[in-house]
mmCIF file of N, CA and C in Angstrom:
data_model
loop_
_atom_site.group_PDB
_atom_site.id
_atom_site.type_symbol
_atom_site.label_atom_id
_atom_site.label_comp_id
_atom_site.label_asym_id
_atom_site.label_seq_id
_atom_site.Cartn_x
_atom_site.Cartn_y
_atom_site.Cartn_z
ATOM 1 N N MET A 1 13.705 15.930 16.774
ATOM 2 C CA MET A 1 12.413 15.556 17.166
ATOM 3 C C MET A 1 12.060 16.137 18.697
ATOM 4 N N ASN A 2 13.055 16.613 19.397
ATOM 5 C CA ASN A 2 12.759 17.157 20.642
ATOM 6 C C ASN A 2 11.978 18.531 20.579
ATOM 7 N N ALA A 3 11.611 18.925 19.411
ATOM 8 C CA ALA A 3 10.896 20.347 19.340
ATOM 9 C C ALA A 3 9.604 20.213 19.952
ATOM 10 N N LEU A 4 9.031 19.086 20.055
ATOM 11 C CA LEU A 4 7.740 18.966 20.587
ATOM 12 C C LEU A 4 7.964 17.906 21.685
ATOM 13 N N ARG A 5 7.470 18.144 22.949
ATOM 14 C CA ARG A 5 7.555 17.208 24.057
ATOM 15 C C ARG A 5 6.580 15.942 23.442
ATOM 16 N N ASN A 6 7.065 14.826 23.662
ATOM 17 C CA ASN A 6 6.407 13.519 23.395
ATOM 18 C C ASN A 6 6.124 13.287 21.918
ATOM 19 N N LEU A 7 6.682 13.994 21.024
ATOM 20 C CA LEU A 7 6.523 13.808 19.533
ATOM 21 C C LEU A 7 7.141 12.347 19.115
ATOM 22 N N GLU A 8 8.091 11.919 19.828
ATOM 23 C CA GLU A 8 8.881 10.671 19.482
ATOM 24 C C GLU A 8 7.732 9.497 19.607
ATOM 25 N N ILE A 9 6.912 9.641 20.535
ATOM 26 C CA ILE A 9 5.737 8.626 20.776
ATOM 27 C C ILE A 9 4.880 8.478 19.442
ATOM 28 N N ILE A 10 4.574 9.583 18.963
ATOM 29 C CA ILE A 10 3.633 9.730 17.757
ATOM 30 C C ILE A 10 4.456 9.269 16.618
ATOM 31 N N SER A 11 5.748 9.735 16.543
ATOM 32 C CA SER A 11 6.537 9.457 15.421
ATOM 33 C C SER A 11 6.847 7.932 15.250
ATOM 34 N N ALA A 12 7.064 7.411 16.329
ATOM 35 C CA ALA A 12 7.577 5.819 16.340
ATOM 36 C C ALA A 12 6.277 4.976 15.903
ATOM 37 N N ALA A 13 5.054 5.567 16.359
ATOM 38 C CA ALA A 13 3.838 4.785 15.934
ATOM 39 C C ALA A 13 3.563 4.995 14.422
ATOM 40 N N LEU A 14 3.691 6.165 14.061
ATOM 41 C CA LEU A 14 3.417 6.438 12.473
ATOM 42 C C LEU A 14 4.462 5.748 11.723
ATOM 43 N N ALA A 15 5.606 5.511 12.120
ATOM 44 C CA ALA A 15 6.670 4.990 11.244
ATOM 45 C C ALA A 15 6.295 3.505 11.097
ATOM 46 N N THR A 16 5.686 2.812 12.160
ATOM 47 C CA THR A 16 5.260 1.471 11.878
ATOM 48 C C THR A 16 4.202 1.361 10.867
ATOM 49 N N ALA A 17 3.393 2.503 10.694
ATOM 50 C CA ALA A 17 2.336 2.440 9.685
ATOM 51 C C ALA A 17 2.916 2.991 8.501
ATOM 52 N N GLY A 18 4.084 3.321 8.252
ATOM 53 C CA GLY A 18 4.889 3.700 6.904
ATOM 54 C C GLY A 18 4.860 5.045 6.795
ATOM 55 N N PHE A 19 4.718 5.942 7.825
ATOM 56 C CA PHE A 19 4.835 7.327 7.646
ATOM 57 C C PHE A 19 6.144 7.856 8.104
ATOM 58 N N ARG A 20 6.782 8.823 7.560
ATOM 59 C CA ARG A 20 7.926 9.336 8.060
ATOM 60 C C ARG A 20 7.720 10.747 8.412
ATOM 61 N N LEU A 21 8.497 11.414 9.263
ATOM 62 C CA LEU A 21 8.376 12.666 9.793
ATOM 63 C C LEU A 21 9.029 13.603 8.638
ATOM 64 N N LEU A 22 8.339 14.604 8.177
ATOM 65 C CA LEU A 22 8.795 15.486 7.141
ATOM 66 C C LEU A 22 9.415 16.737 7.792
ATOM 67 N N ARG A 23 8.578 17.284 8.811
ATOM 68 C CA ARG A 23 9.195 18.404 9.532
ATOM 69 C C ARG A 23 8.374 18.685 10.835
ATOM 70 N N ALA A 24 9.082 19.212 11.797
ATOM 71 C CA ALA A 24 8.366 19.475 12.942
ATOM 72 C C ALA A 24 8.809 20.983 13.473
ATOM 73 N N GLU A 25 7.789 21.656 14.006
ATOM 74 C CA GLU A 25 8.011 23.147 14.292
ATOM 75 C C GLU A 25 7.641 23.334 15.739
ATOM 76 N N ALA A 26 8.505 23.851 16.662
ATOM 77 C CA ALA A 26 8.008 23.983 18.017
ATOM 78 C C ALA A 26 7.442 25.427 18.112
ATOM 79 N N GLY A 27 6.416 25.621 18.885
ATOM 80 C CA GLY A 27 5.922 26.956 19.278
ATOM 81 C C GLY A 27 6.230 27.282 20.603
ATOM 82 N N SER A 28 5.363 28.125 21.250
ATOM 83 C CA SER A 28 5.350 28.448 22.629
ATOM 84 C C SER A 28 4.605 27.652 23.511
ATOM 85 N N MET A 29 4.762 27.413 24.661
ATOM 86 C CA MET A 29 3.899 26.825 25.612
ATOM 87 C C MET A 29 3.571 25.341 25.234
ATOM 88 N N ASP A 30 4.555 24.642 24.850
ATOM 89 C CA ASP A 30 4.377 23.179 24.427
ATOM 90 C C ASP A 30 3.412 23.061 23.321
ATOM 91 N N SER A 31 3.530 23.931 22.361
ATOM 92 C CA SER A 31 2.611 23.973 21.145
ATOM 93 C C SER A 31 3.656 23.809 19.915
ATOM 94 N N GLY A 32 2.964 23.328 18.874
ATOM 95 C CA GLY A 32 3.798 23.250 17.563
ATOM 96 C C GLY A 32 2.931 22.347 16.502
ATOM 97 N N LEU A 33 3.743 21.991 15.376
ATOM 98 C CA LEU A 33 3.060 21.057 14.458
ATOM 99 C C LEU A 33 4.350 20.226 13.786
ATOM 100 N N ALA A 34 3.754 19.066 13.400
ATOM 101 C CA ALA A 34 4.497 18.139 12.746
ATOM 102 C C ALA A 34 3.727 17.649 11.644
ATOM 103 N N GLU A 35 4.553 17.355 10.378
ATOM 104 C CA GLU A 35 3.969 16.831 9.266
ATOM 105 C C GLU A 35 4.567 15.369 8.912
ATOM 106 N N PHE A 36 3.750 14.488 8.458
ATOM 107 C CA PHE A 36 4.155 13.145 8.145
ATOM 108 C C PHE A 36 3.641 12.796 6.844
ATOM 109 N N SER A 37 4.364 11.894 6.171
ATOM 110 C CA SER A 37 3.792 11.350 4.865
ATOM 111 C C SER A 37 4.198 9.792 4.787
ATOM 112 N N ASP A 38 3.219 9.203 4.166
ATOM 113 C CA ASP A 38 3.566 7.780 3.564
ATOM 114 C C ASP A 38 3.726 7.701 2.079
ATOM 115 N N GLU A 39 4.037 8.876 1.468
ATOM 116 C CA GLU A 39 4.110 9.009 -0.120
ATOM 117 C C GLU A 39 2.595 9.200 -0.614
ATOM 118 N N SER A 40 1.533 8.655 0.020
ATOM 119 C CA SER A 40 0.274 8.880 -0.756
ATOM 120 C C SER A 40 -0.707 9.768 0.127
ATOM 121 N N ARG A 41 -0.488 9.827 1.450
ATOM 122 C CA ARG A 41 -1.016 10.553 2.399
ATOM 123 C C ARG A 41 -0.148 11.388 3.222
ATOM 124 N N ASN A 42 -0.687 12.576 3.595
ATOM 125 C CA ASN A 42 -0.013 13.596 4.384
ATOM 126 C C ASN A 42 -0.830 13.726 5.718
ATOM 127 N N LEU A 43 -0.243 13.916 6.751
ATOM 128 C CA LEU A 43 -0.943 14.062 8.152
ATOM 129 C C LEU A 43 -0.188 15.360 8.818
ATOM 130 N N ARG A 44 -0.980 16.078 9.302
ATOM 131 C CA ARG A 44 -0.473 17.199 10.197
ATOM 132 C C ARG A 44 -0.930 17.040 11.525
ATOM 133 N N VAL A 45 -0.185 16.984 12.366
ATOM 134 C CA VAL A 45 -0.394 16.859 13.877
ATOM 135 C C VAL A 45 -0.024 18.107 14.510
ATOM 136 N N ILE A 46 -1.012 18.636 15.279
ATOM 137 C CA ILE A 46 -0.873 19.885 15.868
ATOM 138 C C ILE A 46 -0.917 19.695 17.432
ATOM 139 N N LYS A 47 -0.049 20.372 18.012
ATOM 140 C CA LYS A 47 0.074 20.291 19.506
ATOM 141 C C LYS A 47 -0.228 21.743 20.023
ATOM 142 N N ASP A 48 -1.379 21.921 20.753
ATOM 143 C CA ASP A 48 -1.596 23.357 21.212
ATOM 144 C C ASP A 48 -1.772 23.074 22.748
ATOM 145 N N ARG A 49 -0.912 23.774 23.512
ATOM 146 C CA ARG A 49 -0.734 23.860 24.768
ATOM 147 C C ARG A 49 -1.045 22.310 25.364
ATOM 148 N N SER A 50 -0.197 21.470 25.009
ATOM 149 C CA SER A 50 -0.155 20.195 25.406
ATOM 150 C C SER A 50 -1.404 19.236 25.053
ATOM 151 N N GLN A 51 -2.300 19.724 24.076
ATOM 152 C CA GLN A 51 -3.154 18.950 23.522
ATOM 153 C C GLN A 51 -2.930 18.555 22.060
ATOM 154 N N TRP A 52 -3.235 17.233 21.805
ATOM 155 C CA TRP A 52 -2.941 16.747 20.507
ATOM 156 C C TRP A 52 -4.154 16.836 19.524
ATOM 157 N N ILE A 53 -3.810 17.328 18.118
ATOM 158 C CA ILE A 53 -4.977 17.378 17.357
ATOM 159 C C ILE A 53 -4.438 16.949 15.899
ATOM 160 N N LEU A 54 -5.365 16.159 15.284
ATOM 161 C CA LEU A 54 -5.072 15.611 13.988
ATOM 162 C C LEU A 54 -5.855 16.618 13.068
ATOM 163 N N GLU A 55 -5.133 17.306 12.067
ATOM 164 C CA GLU A 55 -5.687 18.243 11.213
ATOM 165 C C GLU A 55 -6.516 17.479 10.070
ATOM 166 N N GLY A 56 -7.688 17.948 9.767
ATOM 167 C CA GLY A 56 -8.338 17.319 8.701
ATOM 168 C C GLY A 56 -9.876 17.645 8.789
ATOM 169 N N ALA A 57 -10.617 17.108 7.695
ATOM 170 C CA ALA A 57 -12.051 17.445 7.649
ATOM 171 C C ALA A 57 -12.835 16.684 8.620
ATOM 172 N N GLN A 58 -13.763 17.500 9.277
ATOM 173 C CA GLN A 58 -14.539 16.912 10.172
ATOM 174 C C GLN A 58 -15.366 15.625 9.784
ATOM 175 N N ASP A 59 -15.767 15.554 8.550
ATOM 176 C CA ASP A 59 -16.522 14.428 8.055
ATOM 177 C C ASP A 59 -15.673 13.156 8.018
ATOM 178 N N GLN A 60 -14.334 13.262 7.831
ATOM 179 C CA GLN A 60 -13.348 12.179 7.962
ATOM 180 C C GLN A 60 -12.889 11.839 9.295
ATOM 181 N N LEU A 61 -12.644 12.704 10.212
ATOM 182 C CA LEU A 61 -12.259 12.652 11.524
ATOM 183 C C LEU A 61 -13.272 12.163 12.438
ATOM 184 N N GLU A 62 -14.432 12.789 12.389
ATOM 185 C CA GLU A 62 -15.332 12.543 13.329
ATOM 186 C C GLU A 62 -15.824 11.028 13.602
ATOM 187 N N PRO A 63 -15.912 10.346 12.523
ATOM 188 C CA PRO A 63 -16.409 8.886 12.676
ATOM 189 C C PRO A 63 -15.297 8.066 13.385
ATOM 190 N N ALA A 64 -13.990 8.483 13.360
ATOM 191 C CA ALA A 64 -12.931 7.781 13.881
ATOM 192 C C ALA A 64 -12.728 8.337 15.402
ATOM 193 N N GLY A 65 -13.496 9.316 15.807
ATOM 194 C CA GLY A 65 -13.322 9.814 17.230
ATOM 195 C C GLY A 65 -12.256 10.760 17.250
ATOM 196 N N LEU A 66 -11.746 11.313 16.089
ATOM 197 C CA LEU A 66 -10.427 12.212 15.965
ATOM 198 C C LEU A 66 -10.965 13.671 15.910
ATOM 199 N N TRP A 67 -12.297 14.145 15.867
ATOM 200 C CA TRP A 67 -12.594 15.447 15.739
ATOM 201 C C TRP A 67 -12.746 16.025 17.204
ATOM 202 N N ARG A 68 -11.541 15.959 17.870
ATOM 203 C CA ARG A 68 -11.476 16.633 19.289
ATOM 204 C C ARG A 68 -9.944 16.662 19.501
ATOM 205 N N ALA A 69 -9.613 17.404 20.590
ATOM 206 C CA ALA A 69 -8.256 17.523 21.174
ATOM 207 C C ALA A 69 -8.178 16.374 22.207
ATOM 208 N N PHE A 70 -6.810 15.810 22.138
ATOM 209 C CA PHE A 70 -6.571 14.821 23.159
ATOM 210 C C PHE A 70 -5.530 15.332 24.082
ATOM 211 N N ASP A 71 -5.790 15.093 25.348
ATOM 212 C CA ASP A 71 -4.786 15.492 26.433
ATOM 213 C C ASP A 71 -3.665 14.335 26.616
ATOM 214 N N ASP A 72 -4.085 13.056 26.353
ATOM 215 C CA ASP A 72 -3.251 11.972 26.608
ATOM 216 C C ASP A 72 -2.544 11.697 25.215
ATOM 217 N N THR A 73 -1.267 11.640 25.394
ATOM 218 C CA THR A 73 -0.411 11.320 24.120
ATOM 219 C C THR A 73 -0.740 9.892 23.446
ATOM 220 N N GLU A 74 -0.670 9.039 24.523
ATOM 221 C CA GLU A 74 -0.963 7.683 23.955
ATOM 222 C C GLU A 74 -2.267 7.393 23.458
ATOM 223 N N GLU A 75 -3.227 7.974 23.999
ATOM 224 C CA GLU A 75 -4.675 7.843 23.522
ATOM 225 C C GLU A 75 -4.687 8.393 22.163
ATOM 226 N N PHE A 76 -3.977 9.514 21.992
ATOM 227 C CA PHE A 76 -4.021 10.127 20.541
ATOM 228 C C PHE A 76 -3.384 9.306 19.683
ATOM 229 N N ARG A 77 -2.261 8.668 20.088
ATOM 230 C CA ARG A 77 -1.420 7.976 19.178
ATOM 231 C C ARG A 77 -2.263 6.640 18.800
ATOM 232 N N ASP A 78 -3.025 6.112 19.597
ATOM 233 C CA ASP A 78 -3.776 4.902 19.445
ATOM 234 C C ASP A 78 -4.952 5.168 18.507
ATOM 235 N N ALA A 79 -5.556 6.453 18.668
ATOM 236 C CA ALA A 79 -6.691 6.793 17.879
ATOM 237 C C ALA A 79 -6.217 6.993 16.478
ATOM 238 N N VAL A 80 -5.153 7.690 16.296
ATOM 239 C CA VAL A 80 -4.661 7.949 14.854
ATOM 240 C C VAL A 80 -4.283 6.624 14.221
ATOM 241 N N ILE A 81 -3.622 5.824 14.883
ATOM 242 C CA ILE A 81 -3.334 4.494 14.266
ATOM 243 C C ILE A 81 -4.526 3.723 13.789
ATOM 244 N N ALA A 82 -5.465 3.568 14.724
ATOM 245 C CA ALA A 82 -6.644 2.918 14.520
ATOM 246 C C ALA A 82 -7.357 3.548 13.390
ATOM 247 N N HIS A 83 -7.434 4.894 13.216
ATOM 248 C CA HIS A 83 -8.119 5.574 12.006
ATOM 249 C C HIS A 83 -7.247 5.129 10.680
ATOM 250 N N LEU A 84 -5.938 5.223 10.665
ATOM 251 C CA LEU A 84 -5.121 4.830 9.547
ATOM 252 C C LEU A 84 -5.183 3.345 9.085
ATOM 253 N N THR A 85 -5.557 2.497 9.958
ATOM 254 C CA THR A 85 -5.593 1.021 9.655
ATOM 255 C C THR A 85 -6.986 0.659 9.298
ATOM 256 N N LEU A 86 -8.110 1.485 9.412
ATOM 257 C CA LEU A 86 -9.386 1.063 9.006
ATOM 258 C C LEU A 86 -9.484 0.648 7.452
#
């Protein structure tokens, strides 16, 4: 899990929501991606130069405030969890 810096913060929060980490791949410059699943839904979390992004359709993410990149890991985590529990 150390492939992406601060991924453990996201993984722990998603685990409490029933998601498990399927895979994580590190890129260069603190970038990479991680895939999570709760058996009925899959999430792809992208980290691009220290910014967190949840992959998905704009019409689904925008109402939840997730149609943007987040600089703060905790803010991203909280937004994703809020979106999942709607």
